[in-house]
PDB file of C-alpha atoms in Angstrom:
ATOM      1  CA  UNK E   1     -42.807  -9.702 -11.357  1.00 47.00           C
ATOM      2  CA  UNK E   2     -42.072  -7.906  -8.144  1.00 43.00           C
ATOM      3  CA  UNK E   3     -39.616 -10.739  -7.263  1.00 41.00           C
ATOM      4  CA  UNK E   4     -37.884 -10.896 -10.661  1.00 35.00           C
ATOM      5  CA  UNK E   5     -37.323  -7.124 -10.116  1.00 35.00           C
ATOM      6  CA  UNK E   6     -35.898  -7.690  -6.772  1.00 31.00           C
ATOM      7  CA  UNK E   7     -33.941 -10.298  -7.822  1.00 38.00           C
ATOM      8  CA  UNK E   8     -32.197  -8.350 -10.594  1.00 39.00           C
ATOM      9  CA  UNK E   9     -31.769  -5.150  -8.473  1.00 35.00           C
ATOM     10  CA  UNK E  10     -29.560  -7.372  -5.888  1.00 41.00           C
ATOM     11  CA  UNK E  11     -27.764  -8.660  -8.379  1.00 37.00           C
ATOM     12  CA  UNK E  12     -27.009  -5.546  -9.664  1.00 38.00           C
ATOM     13  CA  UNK E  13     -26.149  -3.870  -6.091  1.00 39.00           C
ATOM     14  CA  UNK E  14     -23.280  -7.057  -5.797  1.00 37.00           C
ATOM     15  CA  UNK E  15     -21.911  -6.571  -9.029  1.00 38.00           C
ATOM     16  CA  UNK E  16     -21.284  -3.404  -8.037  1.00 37.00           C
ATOM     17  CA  UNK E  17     -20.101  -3.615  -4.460  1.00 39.00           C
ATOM     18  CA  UNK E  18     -18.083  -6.364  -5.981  1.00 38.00           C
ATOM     19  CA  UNK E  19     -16.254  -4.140  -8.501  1.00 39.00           C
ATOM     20  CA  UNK E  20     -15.574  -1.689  -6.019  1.00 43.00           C
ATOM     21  CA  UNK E  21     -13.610  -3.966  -3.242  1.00 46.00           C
ATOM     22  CA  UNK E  22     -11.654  -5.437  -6.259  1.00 50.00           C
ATOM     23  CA  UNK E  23      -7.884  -6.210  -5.141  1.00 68.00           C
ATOM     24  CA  UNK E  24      -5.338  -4.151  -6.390  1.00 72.00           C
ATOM     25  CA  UNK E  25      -3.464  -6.595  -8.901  1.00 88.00           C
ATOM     26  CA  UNK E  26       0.199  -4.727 -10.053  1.00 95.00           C
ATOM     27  CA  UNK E  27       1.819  -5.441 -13.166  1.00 95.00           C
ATOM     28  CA  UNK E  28       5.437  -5.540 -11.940  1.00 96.00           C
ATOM     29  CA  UNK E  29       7.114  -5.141  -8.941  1.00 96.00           C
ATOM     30  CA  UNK E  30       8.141  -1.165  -9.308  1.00 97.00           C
ATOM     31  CA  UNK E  31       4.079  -0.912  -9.845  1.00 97.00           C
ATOM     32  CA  UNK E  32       3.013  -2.704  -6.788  1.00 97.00           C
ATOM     33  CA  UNK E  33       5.844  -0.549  -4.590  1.00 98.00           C
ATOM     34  CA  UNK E  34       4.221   2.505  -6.434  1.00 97.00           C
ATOM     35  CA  UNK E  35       0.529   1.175  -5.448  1.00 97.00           C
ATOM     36  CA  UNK E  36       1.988   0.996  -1.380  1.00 97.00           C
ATOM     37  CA  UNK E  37       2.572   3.982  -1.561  1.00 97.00           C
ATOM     38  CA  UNK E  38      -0.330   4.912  -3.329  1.00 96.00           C
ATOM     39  CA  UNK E  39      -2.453   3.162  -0.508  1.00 96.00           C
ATOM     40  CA  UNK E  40      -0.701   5.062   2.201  1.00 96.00           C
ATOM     41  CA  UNK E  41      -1.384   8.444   0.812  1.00 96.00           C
ATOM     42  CA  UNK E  42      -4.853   6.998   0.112  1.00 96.00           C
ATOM     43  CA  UNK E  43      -4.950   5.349   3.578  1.00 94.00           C
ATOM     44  CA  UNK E  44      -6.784   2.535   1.895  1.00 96.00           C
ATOM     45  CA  UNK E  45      -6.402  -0.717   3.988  1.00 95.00           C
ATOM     46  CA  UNK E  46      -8.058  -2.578   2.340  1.00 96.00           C
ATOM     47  CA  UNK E  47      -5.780  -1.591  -0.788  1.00 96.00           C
ATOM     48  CA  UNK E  48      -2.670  -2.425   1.483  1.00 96.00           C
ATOM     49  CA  UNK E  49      -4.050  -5.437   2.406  1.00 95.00           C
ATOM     50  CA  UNK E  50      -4.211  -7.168  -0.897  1.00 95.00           C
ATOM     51  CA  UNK E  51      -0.536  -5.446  -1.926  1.00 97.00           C
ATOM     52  CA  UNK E  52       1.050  -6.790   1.452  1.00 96.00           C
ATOM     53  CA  UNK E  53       2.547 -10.175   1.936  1.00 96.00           C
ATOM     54  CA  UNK E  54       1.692 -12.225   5.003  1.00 91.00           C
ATOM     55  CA  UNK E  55       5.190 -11.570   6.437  1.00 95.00           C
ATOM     56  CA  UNK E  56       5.500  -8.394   5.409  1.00 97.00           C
ATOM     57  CA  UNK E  57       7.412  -5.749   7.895  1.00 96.00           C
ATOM     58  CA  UNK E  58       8.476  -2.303   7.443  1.00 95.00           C
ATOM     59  CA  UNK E  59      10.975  -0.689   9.151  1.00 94.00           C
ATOM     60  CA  UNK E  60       9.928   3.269  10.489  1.00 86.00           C
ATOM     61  CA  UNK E  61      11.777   5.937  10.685  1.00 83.00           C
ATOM     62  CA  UNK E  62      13.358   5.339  14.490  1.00 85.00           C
ATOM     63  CA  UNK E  63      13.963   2.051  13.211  1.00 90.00           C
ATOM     64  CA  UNK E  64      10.855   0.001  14.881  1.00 91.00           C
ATOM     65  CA  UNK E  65      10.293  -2.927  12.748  1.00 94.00           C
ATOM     66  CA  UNK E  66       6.055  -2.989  12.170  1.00 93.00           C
ATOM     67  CA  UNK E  67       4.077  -6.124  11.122  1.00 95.00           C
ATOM     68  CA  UNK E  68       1.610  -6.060   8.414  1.00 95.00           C
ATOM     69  CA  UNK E  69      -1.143  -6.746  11.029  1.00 95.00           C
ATOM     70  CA  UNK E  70      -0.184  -3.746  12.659  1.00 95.00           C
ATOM     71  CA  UNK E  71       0.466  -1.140   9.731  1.00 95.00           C
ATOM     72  CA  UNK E  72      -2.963  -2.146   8.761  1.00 96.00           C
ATOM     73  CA  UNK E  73      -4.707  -1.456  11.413  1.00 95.00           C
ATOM     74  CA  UNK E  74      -2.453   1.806  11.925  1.00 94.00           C
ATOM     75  CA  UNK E  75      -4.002   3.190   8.718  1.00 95.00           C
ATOM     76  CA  UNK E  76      -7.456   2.056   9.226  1.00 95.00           C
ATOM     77  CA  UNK E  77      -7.989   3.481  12.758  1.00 95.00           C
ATOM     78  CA  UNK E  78      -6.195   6.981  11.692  1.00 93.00           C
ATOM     79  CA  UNK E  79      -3.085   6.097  13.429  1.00 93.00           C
ATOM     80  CA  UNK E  80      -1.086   6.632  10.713  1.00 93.00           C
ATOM     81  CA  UNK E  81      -2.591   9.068   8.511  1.00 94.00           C
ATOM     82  CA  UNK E  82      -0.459  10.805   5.114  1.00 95.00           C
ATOM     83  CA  UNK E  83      -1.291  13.662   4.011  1.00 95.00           C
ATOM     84  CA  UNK E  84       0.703  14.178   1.134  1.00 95.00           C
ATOM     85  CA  UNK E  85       3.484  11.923  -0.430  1.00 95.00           C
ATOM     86  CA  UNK E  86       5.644  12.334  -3.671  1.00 97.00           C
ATOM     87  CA  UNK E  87       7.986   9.756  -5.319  1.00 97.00           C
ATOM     88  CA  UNK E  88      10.877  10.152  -7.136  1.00 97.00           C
ATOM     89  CA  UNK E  89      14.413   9.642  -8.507  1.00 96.00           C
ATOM     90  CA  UNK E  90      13.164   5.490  -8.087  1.00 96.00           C
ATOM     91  CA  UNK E  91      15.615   2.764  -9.477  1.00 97.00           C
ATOM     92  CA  UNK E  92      14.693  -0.395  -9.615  1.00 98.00           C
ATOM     93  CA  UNK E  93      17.014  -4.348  -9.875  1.00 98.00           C
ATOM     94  CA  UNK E  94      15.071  -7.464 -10.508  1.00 97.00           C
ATOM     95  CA  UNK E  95      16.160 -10.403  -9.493  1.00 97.00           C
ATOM     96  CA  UNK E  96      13.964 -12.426 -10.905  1.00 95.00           C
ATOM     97  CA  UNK E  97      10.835 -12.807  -9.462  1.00 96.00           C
ATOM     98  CA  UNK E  98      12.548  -9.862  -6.774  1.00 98.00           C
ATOM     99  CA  UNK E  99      12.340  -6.553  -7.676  1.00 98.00           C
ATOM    100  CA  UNK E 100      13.734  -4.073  -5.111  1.00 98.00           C
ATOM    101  CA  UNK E 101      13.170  -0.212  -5.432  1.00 98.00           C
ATOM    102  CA  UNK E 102      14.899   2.254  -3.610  1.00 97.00           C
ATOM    103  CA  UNK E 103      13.634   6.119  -4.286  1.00 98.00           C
ATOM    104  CA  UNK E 104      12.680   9.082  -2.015  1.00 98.00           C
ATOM    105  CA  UNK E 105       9.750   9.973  -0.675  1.00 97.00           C
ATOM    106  CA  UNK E 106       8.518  14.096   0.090  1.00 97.00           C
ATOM    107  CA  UNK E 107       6.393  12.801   2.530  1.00 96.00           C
ATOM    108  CA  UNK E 108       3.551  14.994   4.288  1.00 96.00           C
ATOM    109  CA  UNK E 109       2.133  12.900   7.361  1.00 94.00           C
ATOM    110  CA  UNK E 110       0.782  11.958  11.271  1.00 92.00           C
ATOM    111  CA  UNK E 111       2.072   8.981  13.073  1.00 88.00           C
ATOM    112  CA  UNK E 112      -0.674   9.168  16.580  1.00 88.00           C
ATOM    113  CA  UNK E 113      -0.661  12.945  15.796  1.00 84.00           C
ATOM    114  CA  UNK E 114       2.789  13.684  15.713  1.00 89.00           C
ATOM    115  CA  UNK E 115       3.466  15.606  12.805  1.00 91.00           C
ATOM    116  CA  UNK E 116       6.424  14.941  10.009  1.00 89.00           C
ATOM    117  CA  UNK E 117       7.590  16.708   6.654  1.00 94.00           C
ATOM    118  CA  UNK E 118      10.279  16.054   4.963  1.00 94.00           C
ATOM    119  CA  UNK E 119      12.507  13.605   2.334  1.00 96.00           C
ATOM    120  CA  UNK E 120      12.725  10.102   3.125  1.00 96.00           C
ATOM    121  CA  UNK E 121      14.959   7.156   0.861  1.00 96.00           C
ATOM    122  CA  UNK E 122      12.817   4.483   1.053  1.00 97.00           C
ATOM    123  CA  UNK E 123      13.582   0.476   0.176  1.00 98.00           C
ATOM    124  CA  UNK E 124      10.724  -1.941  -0.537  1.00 98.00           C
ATOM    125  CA  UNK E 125      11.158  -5.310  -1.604  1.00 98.00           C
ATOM    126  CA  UNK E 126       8.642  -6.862  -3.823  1.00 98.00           C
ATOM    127  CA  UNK E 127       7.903 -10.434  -4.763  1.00 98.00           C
ATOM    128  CA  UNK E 128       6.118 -12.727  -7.500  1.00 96.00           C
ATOM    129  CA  UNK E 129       4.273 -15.557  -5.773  1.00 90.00           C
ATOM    130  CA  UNK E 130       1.420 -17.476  -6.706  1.00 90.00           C
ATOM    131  CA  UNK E 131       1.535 -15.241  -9.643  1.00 92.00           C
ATOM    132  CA  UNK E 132       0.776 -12.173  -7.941  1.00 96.00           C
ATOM    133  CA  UNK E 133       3.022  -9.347  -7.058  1.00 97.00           C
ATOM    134  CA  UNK E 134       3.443  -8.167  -3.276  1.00 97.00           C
ATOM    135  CA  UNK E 135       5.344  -6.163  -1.155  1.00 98.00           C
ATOM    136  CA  UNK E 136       7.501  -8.032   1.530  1.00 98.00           C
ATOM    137  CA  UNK E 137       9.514  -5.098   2.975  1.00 98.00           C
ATOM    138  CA  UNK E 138       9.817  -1.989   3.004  1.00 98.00           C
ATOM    139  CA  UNK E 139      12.708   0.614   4.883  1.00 97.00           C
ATOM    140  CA  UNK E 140      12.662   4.266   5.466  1.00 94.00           C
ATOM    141  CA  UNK E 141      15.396   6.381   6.398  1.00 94.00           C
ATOM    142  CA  UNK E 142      14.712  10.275   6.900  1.00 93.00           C
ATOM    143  CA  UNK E 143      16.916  12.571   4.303  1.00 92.00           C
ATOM    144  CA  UNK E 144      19.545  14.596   6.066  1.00 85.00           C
TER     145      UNK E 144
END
């Protein structure tokens, strides 16, 4: 009896482990840009990780081009850490399975401690493949 009881209180512990390291999965593409962003503010990586494609890059805000690899770890080690973000005025053009989204972003963040406040336009490019949306690219340009 002891056992069966065991048994059914691991089971129970993996069902819910499981439902709470479930992958993100977006509807469309202006959803999965909205659930980057989302992750950022969050600084879930684990989030990011299952919204990013393998060659995804985003270009920062002195124009650096960073690898997914890296923006991950960034956000999981505290590198990058936001502490406040707001979208808006976001238009979207689908091209297909291509949906690109180009907004602004009242952004509230650290980048290795180095402080930043302020309006950025931001670009990210999202795909369908394998019948799941990601984000391939993303751009951010600081507002004038």
């Amino acid at each position: 009896m002891k056992k069966l009881a065991l048994i059914i209180l691991g089971l129970a512990f993996s069902f819910v482990a499981r439902a709470q390291t479930t992958n993100v999965q977006p509807m469309d593409g202006l959803d999965c840009s909205n659930l980057f962003f989302k992750a950022l503010v969050e600084e879930d990586a684990k989030a990011l990780e299952s919204l990013i494609s393998n060659d995804f890059s985003v270009v920062g805000l002195q124009g650096q081009p960073i690898e997914a690899g890296a923006l991950i770890q960034a956000v999981s080690q505290g590198v990058i850490v936001v502490d406040s973000g707001m979208l808006s005025a976001a238009r979207t053009r689908t091209y297909g399975d291509v949906v690109l989204v180009n907004g602004m972003w009242d952004v509230r963040a650290r980048i290795e401690n180095n402080g930043f406040q302020g309006a950025l336009s931001y670009m990210s490019v999202c795909v369908k493949a394998g019948g799941r949306w990601k984000v391939a690219a993303v751009q951010f340009t600081p507002m004038q």
